[in-house]
Amino acid sequence: SGITAETWYAAYNTFNDLESDYDADGKATVTKQSKVTDYINSLPLTSAQKDALWIAFGYSITTKAYKTRPWR
């Protein structure tokens, strides 16, 4: 996909560190997927490279969530 090892390593570690935010009732206020989307979109990568990260992090490219990603 053309992603450098350094970029991959940083993205992988960031992905593993991200968690959803919850309110006092335990309801997610900001989802991990939303945070992952923001993070991937912030990277200076092509859309294809961002797609590769999205897939590598276990998200599907056939869902509505994927089709509404900012780089799509």
PDB file of C-alpha atoms in Angstrom:
ATOM      1  CA  SER A   1       0.000   0.000   0.000  1.00  0.00           C
ATOM      2  CA  GLY A   2       3.041   2.282   0.141  1.00  0.00           C
ATOM      3  CA  ILE A   3       2.717   3.114   3.832  1.00  0.00           C
ATOM      4  CA  THR A   4       6.091   3.419   5.517  1.00  0.00           C
ATOM      5  CA  ALA A   5       6.935   1.153   8.414  1.00  0.00           C
ATOM      6  CA  GLU A   6       7.149   4.179  10.695  1.00  0.00           C
ATOM      7  CA  THR A   7       3.678   5.382   9.685  1.00  0.00           C
ATOM      8  CA  TRP A   8       2.230   1.890  10.071  1.00  0.00           C
ATOM      9  CA  TYR A   9       3.785   1.429  13.506  1.00  0.00           C
ATOM     10  CA  ALA A  10       2.547   4.817  14.732  1.00  0.00           C
ATOM     11  CA  ALA A  11      -0.949   4.185  13.339  1.00  0.00           C
ATOM     12  CA  TYR A  12      -1.101   0.704  14.855  1.00  0.00           C
ATOM     13  CA  ASN A  13      -0.091   1.992  18.284  1.00  0.00           C
ATOM     14  CA  THR A  14      -2.544   4.884  18.076  1.00  0.00           C
ATOM     15  CA  PHE A  15      -5.343   2.504  17.047  1.00  0.00           C
ATOM     16  CA  ASN A  16      -4.633   0.286  20.054  1.00  0.00           C
ATOM     17  CA  ASP A  17      -4.608   3.272  22.418  1.00  0.00           C
ATOM     18  CA  LEU A  18      -7.922   4.758  21.243  1.00  0.00           C
ATOM     19  CA  GLU A  19     -11.091   4.020  23.196  1.00  0.00           C
ATOM     20  CA  SER A  20     -14.677   5.185  23.055  1.00  0.00           C
ATOM     21  CA  ASP A  21     -15.766   7.925  25.455  1.00  0.00           C
ATOM     22  CA  TYR A  22     -18.757   7.210  27.683  1.00  0.00           C
ATOM     23  CA  ASP A  23     -21.194   9.343  29.633  1.00  0.00           C
ATOM     24  CA  ALA A  24     -22.248   8.701  33.230  1.00  0.00           C
ATOM     25  CA  ASP A  25     -24.882   6.226  32.038  1.00  0.00           C
ATOM     26  CA  GLY A  26     -22.338   4.171  30.110  1.00  0.00           C
ATOM     27  CA  LYS A  27     -23.521   5.305  26.695  1.00  0.00           C
ATOM     28  CA  ALA A  28     -20.801   5.985  24.128  1.00  0.00           C
ATOM     29  CA  THR A  29     -20.542   9.698  23.423  1.00  0.00           C
ATOM     30  CA  VAL A  30     -17.631   9.378  20.995  1.00  0.00           C
ATOM     31  CA  THR A  31     -16.973   5.975  19.458  1.00  0.00           C
ATOM     32  CA  LYS A  32     -13.590   4.432  18.861  1.00  0.00           C
ATOM     33  CA  GLN A  33     -14.509   4.155  15.184  1.00  0.00           C
ATOM     34  CA  SER A  34     -15.085   7.906  15.035  1.00  0.00           C
ATOM     35  CA  LYS A  35     -11.715   8.549  16.652  1.00  0.00           C
ATOM     36  CA  VAL A  36     -10.039   6.108  14.265  1.00  0.00           C
ATOM     37  CA  THR A  37     -11.671   7.889  11.330  1.00  0.00           C
ATOM     38  CA  ASP A  38     -10.412  11.268  12.512  1.00  0.00           C
ATOM     39  CA  TYR A  39      -6.933   9.898  13.092  1.00  0.00           C
ATOM     40  CA  ILE A  40      -6.662   8.159   9.707  1.00  0.00           C
ATOM     41  CA  ASN A  41      -8.032  11.224   7.947  1.00  0.00           C
ATOM     42  CA  SER A  42      -5.408  13.413   9.635  1.00  0.00           C
ATOM     43  CA  LEU A  43      -2.553  11.421   8.131  1.00  0.00           C
ATOM     44  CA  PRO A  44      -0.833  12.679   4.964  1.00  0.00           C
ATOM     45  CA  LEU A  45      -1.781   9.575   2.989  1.00  0.00           C
ATOM     46  CA  THR A  46      -3.631   8.879  -0.233  1.00  0.00           C
ATOM     47  CA  SER A  47      -7.225   7.667  -0.093  1.00  0.00           C
ATOM     48  CA  ALA A  48      -6.037   4.176  -1.044  1.00  0.00           C
ATOM     49  CA  GLN A  49      -3.539   4.161   1.829  1.00  0.00           C
ATOM     50  CA  LYS A  50      -6.202   5.369   4.253  1.00  0.00           C
ATOM     51  CA  ASP A  51      -8.448   2.564   2.999  1.00  0.00           C
ATOM     52  CA  ALA A  52      -5.636   0.079   3.664  1.00  0.00           C
ATOM     53  CA  LEU A  53      -5.363   1.258   7.266  1.00  0.00           C
ATOM     54  CA  TRP A  54      -9.152   1.146   7.679  1.00  0.00           C
ATOM     55  CA  ILE A  55      -9.164  -2.492   6.534  1.00  0.00           C
ATOM     56  CA  ALA A  56      -6.061  -3.405   8.558  1.00  0.00           C
ATOM     57  CA  PHE A  57      -7.770  -2.109  11.678  1.00  0.00           C
ATOM     58  CA  GLY A  58     -10.617  -4.554  11.105  1.00  0.00           C
ATOM     59  CA  TYR A  59     -13.243  -2.290   9.595  1.00  0.00           C
ATOM     60  CA  SER A  60     -15.233  -3.306   6.543  1.00  0.00           C
ATOM     61  CA  ILE A  61     -15.308  -1.418   3.257  1.00  0.00           C
ATOM     62  CA  THR A  62     -18.811  -2.625   2.474  1.00  0.00           C
ATOM     63  CA  THR A  63     -20.597  -0.791   5.263  1.00  0.00           C
ATOM     64  CA  LYS A  64     -22.329   2.560   5.376  1.00  0.00           C
ATOM     65  CA  ALA A  65     -19.722   3.703   7.920  1.00  0.00           C
ATOM     66  CA  TYR A  66     -16.971   3.158   5.359  1.00  0.00           C
ATOM     67  CA  LYS A  67     -18.831   4.882   2.563  1.00  0.00           C
ATOM     68  CA  THR A  68     -19.179   8.034   4.675  1.00  0.00           C
ATOM     69  CA  ARG A  69     -15.478   8.327   5.581  1.00  0.00           C
ATOM     70  CA  PRO A  70     -14.136  11.808   4.803  1.00  0.00           C
ATOM     71  CA  TRP A  71     -11.521  10.499   2.363  1.00  0.00           C
ATOM     72  CA  ARG A  72     -14.113   8.636   0.299  1.00  0.00           C
TER      73      ARG A  72
END
